[in-house]
Structure formats: structure tokens, C-alpha cells
Coordinates of C-alpha atoms in Angstrom, one line a residue:
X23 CA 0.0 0.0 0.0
X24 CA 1.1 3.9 -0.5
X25 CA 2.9 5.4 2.4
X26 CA 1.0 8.4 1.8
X27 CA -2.5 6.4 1.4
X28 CA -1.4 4.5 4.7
X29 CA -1.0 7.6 6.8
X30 CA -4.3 9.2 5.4
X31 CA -6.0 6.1 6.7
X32 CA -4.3 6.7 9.8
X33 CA -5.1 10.3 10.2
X34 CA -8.8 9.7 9.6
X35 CA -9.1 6.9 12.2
X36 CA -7.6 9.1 14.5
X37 CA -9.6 11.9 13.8
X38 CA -12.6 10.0 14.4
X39 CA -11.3 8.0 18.0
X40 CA -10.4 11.5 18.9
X41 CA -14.3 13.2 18.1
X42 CA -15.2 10.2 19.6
X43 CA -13.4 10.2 22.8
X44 CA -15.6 11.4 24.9
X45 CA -18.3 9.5 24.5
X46 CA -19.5 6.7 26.4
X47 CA -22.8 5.0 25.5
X48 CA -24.3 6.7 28.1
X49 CA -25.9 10.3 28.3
X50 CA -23.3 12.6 30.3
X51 CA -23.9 15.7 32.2
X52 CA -20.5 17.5 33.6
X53 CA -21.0 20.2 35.8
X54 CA -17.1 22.2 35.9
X55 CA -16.1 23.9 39.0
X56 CA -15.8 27.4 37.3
X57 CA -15.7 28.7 40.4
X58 CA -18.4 31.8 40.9
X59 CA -20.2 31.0 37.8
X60 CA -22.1 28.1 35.7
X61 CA -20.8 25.9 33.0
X62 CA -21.8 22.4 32.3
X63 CA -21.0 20.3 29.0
X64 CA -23.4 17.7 28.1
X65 CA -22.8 14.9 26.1
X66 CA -25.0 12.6 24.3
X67 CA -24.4 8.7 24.3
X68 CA -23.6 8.6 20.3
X69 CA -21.0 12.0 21.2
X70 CA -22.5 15.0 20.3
X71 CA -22.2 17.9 22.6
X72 CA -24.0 20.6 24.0
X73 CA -22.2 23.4 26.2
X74 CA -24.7 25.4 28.7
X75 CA -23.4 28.2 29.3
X76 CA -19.2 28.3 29.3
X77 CA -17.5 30.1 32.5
X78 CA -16.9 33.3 34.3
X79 CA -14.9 36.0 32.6
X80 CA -11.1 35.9 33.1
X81 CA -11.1 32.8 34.9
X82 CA -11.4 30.7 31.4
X83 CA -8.7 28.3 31.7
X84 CA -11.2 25.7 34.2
X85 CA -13.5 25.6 31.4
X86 CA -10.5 25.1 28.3
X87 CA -8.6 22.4 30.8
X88 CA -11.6 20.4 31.8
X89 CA -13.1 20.3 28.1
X90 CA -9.8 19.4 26.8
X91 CA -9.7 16.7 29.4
X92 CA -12.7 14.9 28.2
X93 CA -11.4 14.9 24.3
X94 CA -13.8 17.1 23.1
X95 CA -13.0 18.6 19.5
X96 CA -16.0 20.8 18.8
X97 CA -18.8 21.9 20.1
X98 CA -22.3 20.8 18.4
X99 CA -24.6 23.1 19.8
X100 CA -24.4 26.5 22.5
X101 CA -27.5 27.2 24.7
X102 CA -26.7 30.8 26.8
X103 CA -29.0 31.2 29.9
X104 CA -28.4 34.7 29.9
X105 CA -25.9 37.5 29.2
X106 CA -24.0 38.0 33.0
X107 CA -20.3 37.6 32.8
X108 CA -20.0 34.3 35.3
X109 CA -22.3 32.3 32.6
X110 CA -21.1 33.6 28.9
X111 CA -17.7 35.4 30.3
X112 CA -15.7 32.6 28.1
X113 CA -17.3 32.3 25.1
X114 CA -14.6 33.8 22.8
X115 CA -12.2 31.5 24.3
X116 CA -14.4 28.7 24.3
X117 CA -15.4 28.4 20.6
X118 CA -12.1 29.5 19.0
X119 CA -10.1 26.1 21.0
X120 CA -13.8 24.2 20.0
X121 CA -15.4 25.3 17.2
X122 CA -19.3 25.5 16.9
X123 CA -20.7 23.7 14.9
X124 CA -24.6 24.4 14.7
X125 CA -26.9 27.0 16.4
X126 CA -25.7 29.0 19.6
X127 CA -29.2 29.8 21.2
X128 CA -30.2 32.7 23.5
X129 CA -33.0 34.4 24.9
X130 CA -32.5 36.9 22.0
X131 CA -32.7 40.7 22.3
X132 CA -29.8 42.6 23.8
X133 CA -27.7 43.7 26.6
X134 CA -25.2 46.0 27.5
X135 CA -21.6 44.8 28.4
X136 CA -18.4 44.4 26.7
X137 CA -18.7 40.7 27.4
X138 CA -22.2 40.5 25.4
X139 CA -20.4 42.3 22.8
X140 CA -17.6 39.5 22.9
X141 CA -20.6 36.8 23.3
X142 CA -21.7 38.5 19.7
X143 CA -18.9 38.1 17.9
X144 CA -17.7 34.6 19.0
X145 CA -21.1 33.1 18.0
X146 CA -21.5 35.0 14.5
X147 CA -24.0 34.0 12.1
X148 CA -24.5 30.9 14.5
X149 CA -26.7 32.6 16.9
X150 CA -30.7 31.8 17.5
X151 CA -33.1 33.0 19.3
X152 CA -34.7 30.2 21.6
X153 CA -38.6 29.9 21.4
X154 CA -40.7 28.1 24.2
X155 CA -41.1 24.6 23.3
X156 CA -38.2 24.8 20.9
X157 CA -36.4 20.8 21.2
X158 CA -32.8 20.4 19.9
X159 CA -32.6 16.4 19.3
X160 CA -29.4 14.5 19.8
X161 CA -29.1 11.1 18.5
X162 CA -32.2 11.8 16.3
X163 CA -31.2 8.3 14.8
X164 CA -30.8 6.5 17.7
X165 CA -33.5 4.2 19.5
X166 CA -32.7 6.3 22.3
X167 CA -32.6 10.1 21.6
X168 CA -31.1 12.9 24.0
X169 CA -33.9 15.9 24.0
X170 CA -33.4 19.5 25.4
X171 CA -36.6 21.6 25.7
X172 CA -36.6 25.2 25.9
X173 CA -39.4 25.5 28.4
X174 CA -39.4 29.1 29.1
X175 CA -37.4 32.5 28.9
X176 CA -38.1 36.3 29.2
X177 CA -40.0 35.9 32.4
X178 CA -42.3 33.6 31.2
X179 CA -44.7 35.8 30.9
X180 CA -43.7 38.1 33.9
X181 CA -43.2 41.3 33.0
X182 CA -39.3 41.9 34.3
X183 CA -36.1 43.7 33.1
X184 CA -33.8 41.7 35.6
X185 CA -31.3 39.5 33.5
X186 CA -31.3 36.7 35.5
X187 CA -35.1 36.1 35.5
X188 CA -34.9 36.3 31.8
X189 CA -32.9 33.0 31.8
X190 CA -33.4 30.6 29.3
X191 CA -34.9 27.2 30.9
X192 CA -33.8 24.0 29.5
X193 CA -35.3 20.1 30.1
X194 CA -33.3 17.5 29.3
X195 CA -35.4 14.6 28.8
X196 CA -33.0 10.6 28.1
X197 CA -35.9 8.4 28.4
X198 CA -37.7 8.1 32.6
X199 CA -34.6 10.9 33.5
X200 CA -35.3 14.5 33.4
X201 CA -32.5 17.1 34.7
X202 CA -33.6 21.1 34.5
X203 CA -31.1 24.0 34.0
X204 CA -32.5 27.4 34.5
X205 CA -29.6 29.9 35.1
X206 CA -30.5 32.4 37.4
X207 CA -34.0 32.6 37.5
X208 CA -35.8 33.8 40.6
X209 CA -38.6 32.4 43.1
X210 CA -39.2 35.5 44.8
X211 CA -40.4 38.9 44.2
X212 CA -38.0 41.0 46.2
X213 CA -36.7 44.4 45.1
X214 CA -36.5 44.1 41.2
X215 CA -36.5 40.2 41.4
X216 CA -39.7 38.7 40.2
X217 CA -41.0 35.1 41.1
X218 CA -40.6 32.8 37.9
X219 CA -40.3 29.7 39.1
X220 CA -43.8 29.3 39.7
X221 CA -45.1 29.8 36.2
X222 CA -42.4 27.6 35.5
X223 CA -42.9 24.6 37.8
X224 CA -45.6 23.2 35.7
X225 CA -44.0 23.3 32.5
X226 CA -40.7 21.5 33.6
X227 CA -42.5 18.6 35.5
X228 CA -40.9 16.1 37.6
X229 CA -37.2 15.8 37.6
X230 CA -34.3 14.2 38.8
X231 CA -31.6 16.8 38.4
X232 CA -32.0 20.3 39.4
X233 CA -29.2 22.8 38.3
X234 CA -30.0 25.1 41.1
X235 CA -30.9 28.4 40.3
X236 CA -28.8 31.3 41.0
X237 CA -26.0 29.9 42.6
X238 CA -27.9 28.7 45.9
X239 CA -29.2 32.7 45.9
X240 CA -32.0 33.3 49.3
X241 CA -34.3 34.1 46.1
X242 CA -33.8 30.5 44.4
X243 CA -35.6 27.8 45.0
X244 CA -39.3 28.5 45.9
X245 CA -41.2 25.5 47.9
X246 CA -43.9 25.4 45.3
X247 CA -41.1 24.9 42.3
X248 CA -39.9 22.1 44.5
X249 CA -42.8 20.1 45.2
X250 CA -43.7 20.5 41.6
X251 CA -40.5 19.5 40.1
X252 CA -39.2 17.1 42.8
X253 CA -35.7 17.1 42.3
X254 CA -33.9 14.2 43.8
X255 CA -29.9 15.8 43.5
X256 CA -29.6 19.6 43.3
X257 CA -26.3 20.4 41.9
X258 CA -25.3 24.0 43.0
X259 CA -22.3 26.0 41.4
X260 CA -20.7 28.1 43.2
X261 CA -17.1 29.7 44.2
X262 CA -15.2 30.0 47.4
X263 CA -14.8 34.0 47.7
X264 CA -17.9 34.8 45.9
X265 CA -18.8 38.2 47.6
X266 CA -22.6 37.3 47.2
X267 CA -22.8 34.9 50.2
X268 CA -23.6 31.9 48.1
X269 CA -25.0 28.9 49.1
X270 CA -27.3 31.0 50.9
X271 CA -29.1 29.1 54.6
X272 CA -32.7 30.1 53.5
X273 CA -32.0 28.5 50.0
X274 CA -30.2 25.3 51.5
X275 CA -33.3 24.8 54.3
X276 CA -36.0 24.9 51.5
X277 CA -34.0 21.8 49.4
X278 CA -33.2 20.2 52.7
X279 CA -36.9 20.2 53.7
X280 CA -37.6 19.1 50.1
X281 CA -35.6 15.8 50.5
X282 CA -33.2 17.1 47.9
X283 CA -29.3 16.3 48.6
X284 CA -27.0 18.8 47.1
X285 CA -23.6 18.6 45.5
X286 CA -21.4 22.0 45.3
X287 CA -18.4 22.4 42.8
X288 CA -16.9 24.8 45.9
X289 CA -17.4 25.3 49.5
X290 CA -18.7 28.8 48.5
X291 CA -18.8 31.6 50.8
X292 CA -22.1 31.6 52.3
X293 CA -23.7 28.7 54.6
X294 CA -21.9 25.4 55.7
X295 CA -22.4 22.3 53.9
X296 CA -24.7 20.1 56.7
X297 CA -23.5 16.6 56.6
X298 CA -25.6 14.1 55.2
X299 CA -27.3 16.8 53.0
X300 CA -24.7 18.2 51.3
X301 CA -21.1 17.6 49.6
X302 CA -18.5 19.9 47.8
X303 CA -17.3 17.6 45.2
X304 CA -15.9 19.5 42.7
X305 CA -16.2 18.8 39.3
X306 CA -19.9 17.0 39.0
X307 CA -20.4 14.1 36.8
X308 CA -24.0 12.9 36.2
X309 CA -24.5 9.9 33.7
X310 CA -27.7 7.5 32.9
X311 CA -27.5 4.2 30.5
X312 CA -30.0 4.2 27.7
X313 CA -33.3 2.6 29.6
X314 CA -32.2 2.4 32.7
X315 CA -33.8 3.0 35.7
X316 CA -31.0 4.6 37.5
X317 CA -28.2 7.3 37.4
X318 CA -24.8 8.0 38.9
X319 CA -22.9 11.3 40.7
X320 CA -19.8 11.4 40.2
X321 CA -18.0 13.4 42.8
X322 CA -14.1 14.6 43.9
X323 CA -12.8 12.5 41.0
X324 CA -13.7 9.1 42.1
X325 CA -16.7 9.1 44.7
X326 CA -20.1 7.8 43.0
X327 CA -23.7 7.8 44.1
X328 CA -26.4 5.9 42.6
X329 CA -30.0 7.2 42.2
X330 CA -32.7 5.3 41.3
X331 CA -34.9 7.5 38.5
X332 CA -38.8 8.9 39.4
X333 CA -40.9 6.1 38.7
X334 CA -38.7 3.0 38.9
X335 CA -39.6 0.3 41.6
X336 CA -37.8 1.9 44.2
X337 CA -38.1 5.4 45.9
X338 CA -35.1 7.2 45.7
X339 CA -33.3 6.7 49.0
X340 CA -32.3 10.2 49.6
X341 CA -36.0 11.3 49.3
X342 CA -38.1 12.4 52.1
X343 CA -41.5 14.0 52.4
X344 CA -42.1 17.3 51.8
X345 CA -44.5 17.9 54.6
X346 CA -45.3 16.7 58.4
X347 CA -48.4 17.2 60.5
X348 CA -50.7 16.2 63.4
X349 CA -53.4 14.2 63.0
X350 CA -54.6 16.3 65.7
X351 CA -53.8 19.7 64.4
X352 CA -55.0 22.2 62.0
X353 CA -51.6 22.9 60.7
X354 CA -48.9 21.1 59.1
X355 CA -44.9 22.1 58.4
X356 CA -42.0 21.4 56.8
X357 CA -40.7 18.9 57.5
X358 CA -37.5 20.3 59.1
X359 CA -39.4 22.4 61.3
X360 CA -38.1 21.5 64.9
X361 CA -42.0 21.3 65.7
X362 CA -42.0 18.7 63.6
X363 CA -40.4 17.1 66.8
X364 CA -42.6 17.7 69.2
X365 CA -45.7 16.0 67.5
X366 CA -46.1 12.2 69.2
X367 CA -45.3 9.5 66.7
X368 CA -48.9 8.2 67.6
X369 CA -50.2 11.5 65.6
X370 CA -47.3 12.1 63.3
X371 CA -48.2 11.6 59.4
X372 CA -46.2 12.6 56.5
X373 CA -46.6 13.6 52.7
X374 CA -45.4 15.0 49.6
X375 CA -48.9 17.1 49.2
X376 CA -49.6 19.9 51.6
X377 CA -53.2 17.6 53.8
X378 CA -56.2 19.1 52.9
X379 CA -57.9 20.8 55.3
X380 CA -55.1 22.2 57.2
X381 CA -53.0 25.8 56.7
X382 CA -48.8 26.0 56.6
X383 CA -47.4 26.6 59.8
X384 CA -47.0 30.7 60.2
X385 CA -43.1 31.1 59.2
X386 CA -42.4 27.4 58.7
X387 CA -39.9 26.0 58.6
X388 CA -38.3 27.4 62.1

């Protein structure tokens, strides 16, 4: 055979092994410690890829190394939750080392910063304006397709000029598994924050992963997005000297009493991690075989959890109910209020549905 033919053949299986090296049969959802910001890189079990937002501004090279890590060539598709430096603040430096290859989509319109200007100019002609219900499909070929659903932006409805609650919301839907990513969106409507999640809840459904909102913020995280959406894991990305006091104790208490454990890509700067609830792990891995009824956390480089997905046989183990009462009362709680404590395990019923008949305890939890 031709030397030259030879090493063509050679260069092309390379080339291929190499787009191909980072996937793994499975769907894969990496959520990088950028520090004070959100990034995560998903990957589809045939290896295409889909970056949600891409790092903070000048603190690119924890996005570049851990994407380089994994093998990844090129980028299929961009989705931007919204224009803020610590979500789109690498974008320039992103694409040119991983060139896009299809549609970069964002909640459209405009915004003014130097980085949006950058954002501009690194996606070019590739950009797209997300509608509601718009579904990229990975795998379309496969007998087990990767969807994301663009469930909501621009307030979803709410009138609002606050970047953050203009975030793009994504599903992504592999089968029984459902994980949500929402940027910063808000549950609250405090100052010029509006409450979002609310009108949201419904649309996303039940879930197993919940990219929490706004960095752990005391205006994430509302108790009726949680019982809607359920989320089994919360993943919450955050940095270690953030001067915004994230993970925030109000935020934390609401997915405690929710049932929801939470991993952390940094200790942050704001409450403690409480043992048994929480872990800083890093870098956060979350993968789920084709039909199966189960999905792994990957944690602080080796460390896995298994969770079984909504629906299968089993409940998941780290679930509890939402809500606690007295048969003998006329109110119920949290259940991490301390009252919760004092009720005798005679009376003492629990649920995921507020009991009818009965009003929230006045400031609960406490």
C-alpha cells in the first residue's frame, strides 16, 4: 500500500477516536467547577455535545482544561441562559479552541456589556433566538434520543427587566430521566426580582436533576417549584470567595426540607455544607445508560452515588417528604421544622402534598 495512502488512513481513524473520545454509550452531564459561575457540558451517548453556558470572565482556563480533558473537539450546539459575565464570560475562548458547529441559542434581544459584545462576535451567524417549546434532538437516529426543551425564557410571561429572571430554561429529557437547567431565574419577588419559578414549575414537571438556580441565591428555590419539580440531586455551582454569600441558609433549608441532597463544585462563601445533606465535590459528573432506571454522581474524582430515577420500583433513598403534620392539628410544616419534633409519633403523618384541610405553619420551617 502507498505510504501516503497509509498515513491518510491513519489520520482519519484518528480523527474519528479523537471526536469520539468522549463519548461513552451513556448520556453525560459535567457540571465544571468554574468557580463563581455556571458551566456544564453535556454529552450525548452517540458524542454529540452541548455546552450550557461556558464560565466566568477571566477565569477561562477551568473551562478550556476540563473540556480538553474529556477529548472534546468541537462543540455541536451553544445554549446561553443569559448575558451575565460568570455564565457567557468565556465564550470567545471557548469556541475558538472548540469550534461551533450548529446554532448557539439565547434568549434573543440585547444587553449591554463588553462581554455580550464578545458573546456576539464569538457566535456569529451561528446565533438563534430560543422559542418556548423549541427541542434540539441528539441522537435523532438512535432508539434512544437525547432531547433539550426550551421550556421558558423572558420571564415567562412576567413582565421583568432583571437579567437573571430572563434566563433561558432548558429540560433535558433521556428516556424516565429529566434534569432542568435554568440559570438564574428567581422564586421571589423582592426588590426588582420577580417570582418565575412558579409559572415555570408546571411546565418543567418532575425531575431528577436540578441545576439550582442562581447559585444557591436566598431568592432560588421557591417550595412550590420544589414540590412540583421534585428534584432528587440539586447540583449548586458556586465559588469559594464569591462576595454574594452563596449557598445562601434560607435557600439550602428549603431543598433540605424538600428531601433534595445537594452537590457543590466549591465550599462557597455563604452557609456550611450540613453533613448528610450536602457535599463539595468538585467537578460534577452525572451519567444514565439508555433505559435504565438509575443514574450515577460522580464526585471529587472518584466518589459515585447511585440514584434510582422517578418512577422506577424503588423510591429514591435520599427522598423524604415534603410535609409533616398532626393528625390532631390544624396545621402542618416542613418537615425540618423543629415542631415537627414535638408532635407524638402516635399523631405524626407525613406527605409530599400539603393535607387538605389544614394551613402552613405561620413562618415554617423554624
Amino acid at each position: 500500500m502507498d505510504r501516503r495512502v497509509l498515513h491518510l488512513i491513519i489520520f482519519v481513524v484518528l480523527c474519528g477516536c479523537l471526536a469520539l473520545a468522549q463519548a461513552n454509550g451513556k448520556l453525560q452531564i459535567h457540571f465544571m467547577n468554574v468557580g463563581q459561575g455556571d458551566a456544564a457540558v453535556l454529552i450525548s451517548p452517540g458524542g454529540q455535545v452541548v455546552l450550557l453556558d461556558n464560565g466566568v470572565k477571566n477565569n477561562c482556563h477551568k473551562s478550556l482544561s476540563y473540556l480538553q480533558q474529556l477529548g472534546i473537539t468541537k462543540i455541536d450546539y451553544h445554549i446561553a441562559t443569559h448575558y451575565h459575565d460568570d455564565h457567557i464570560g468565556c465564550t470567545a475562548e471557548v469556541l475558538q479552541e472548540f469550534p461551533l458547529q450548529r446554532d448557539a441559542i439565547d434568549r434573543g434581544g440585547s444587553y449591554h456589556s463588553a462581554t455580550y459584545q464578545r458573546y456576539l462576535s464569538a457566535v456569529g451567524s451561528h446565533r438563534k433566538t430560543a422559542t418556548s417549546g423549541m427541542t434540539i434532538t441528539l441522537d435523532s437516529s438512535s432508539a434512544n434520543p437525547v432531547k433539550i426543551e426550551v421550556v421558558a425564557l423572558n420571564g415567562n410571561g412576567v413582565e421583568t427587566t432583571n437579567e437573571n429572571d430572563l434566563s433561558v430554561v432548558t429540560v433535558i429529557r433521556f428516556g424516565n430521566f429529566d434534569a432542568e437547567i435554568g440559570g438564574d431565574l428567581s422564586g421571589y419577588k423582592i426588590g426588582d426580582y420577580e417570582d418565575i419559578e412558579t409559572s415555570v414549575a408546571p411546565k418543567v414537571g418532575q425531575i431528577e436533576v436540578y441545576k439550582v438556580h442562581h447559585h444557591g441565591s436566598r431568592y432560588s428555590s421557591n417550595t412550590t417549584w420544589l414540590s412540583l419539580t421534585r428534584p432528587i440531586i440539586g447540583i449548586i455551582s458556586v465559588g469559594a470567595t464569591n462576595r454574594h454569600r452563596h449557598p445562601t441558609q434560607e435557600c439550602l433549608e428549603r431543598l433540605h426540607n424538600a428531601g433534595v441532597k445537594t452537590y457543590w463544585t466549591e465550599i462557597g462563601n455563604g452557609a456550611d455544607p450540613e453533613p448528610g445533606y450536602d457535599v463539595v465535590g468538585e467537578n460534577i459528573v452525572v451519567e444514565i445508560a439508555p433505559g435504565s432506571n438509575s443514574f450515577t454522581v460522580t464526585y471529587s474524582g472518584a466518589m459515585v452515588d447511585r440514584y434510582p430515577v422517578w418512577g422506577a420500583s424503588e423510591t429514591p433513598a435520599e427522598a423524604i417528604p415534603i410535609y409533616a403534620w398532626s393528625k390532631k392539628s390544624n396545621v402542618y410544616h416542613y418537615s425540618g421544622c423543629r415542631y415537627v419534633a414535638n408532635i407524638s409519633p402516635l399523631n405524626l403523618e407525613r406527605g409530599n402534598s400539603p393535607p387538605a384541610g389544614k394551613t402552613l405553619h405561620e413562618g415554617c420551617p423554624k
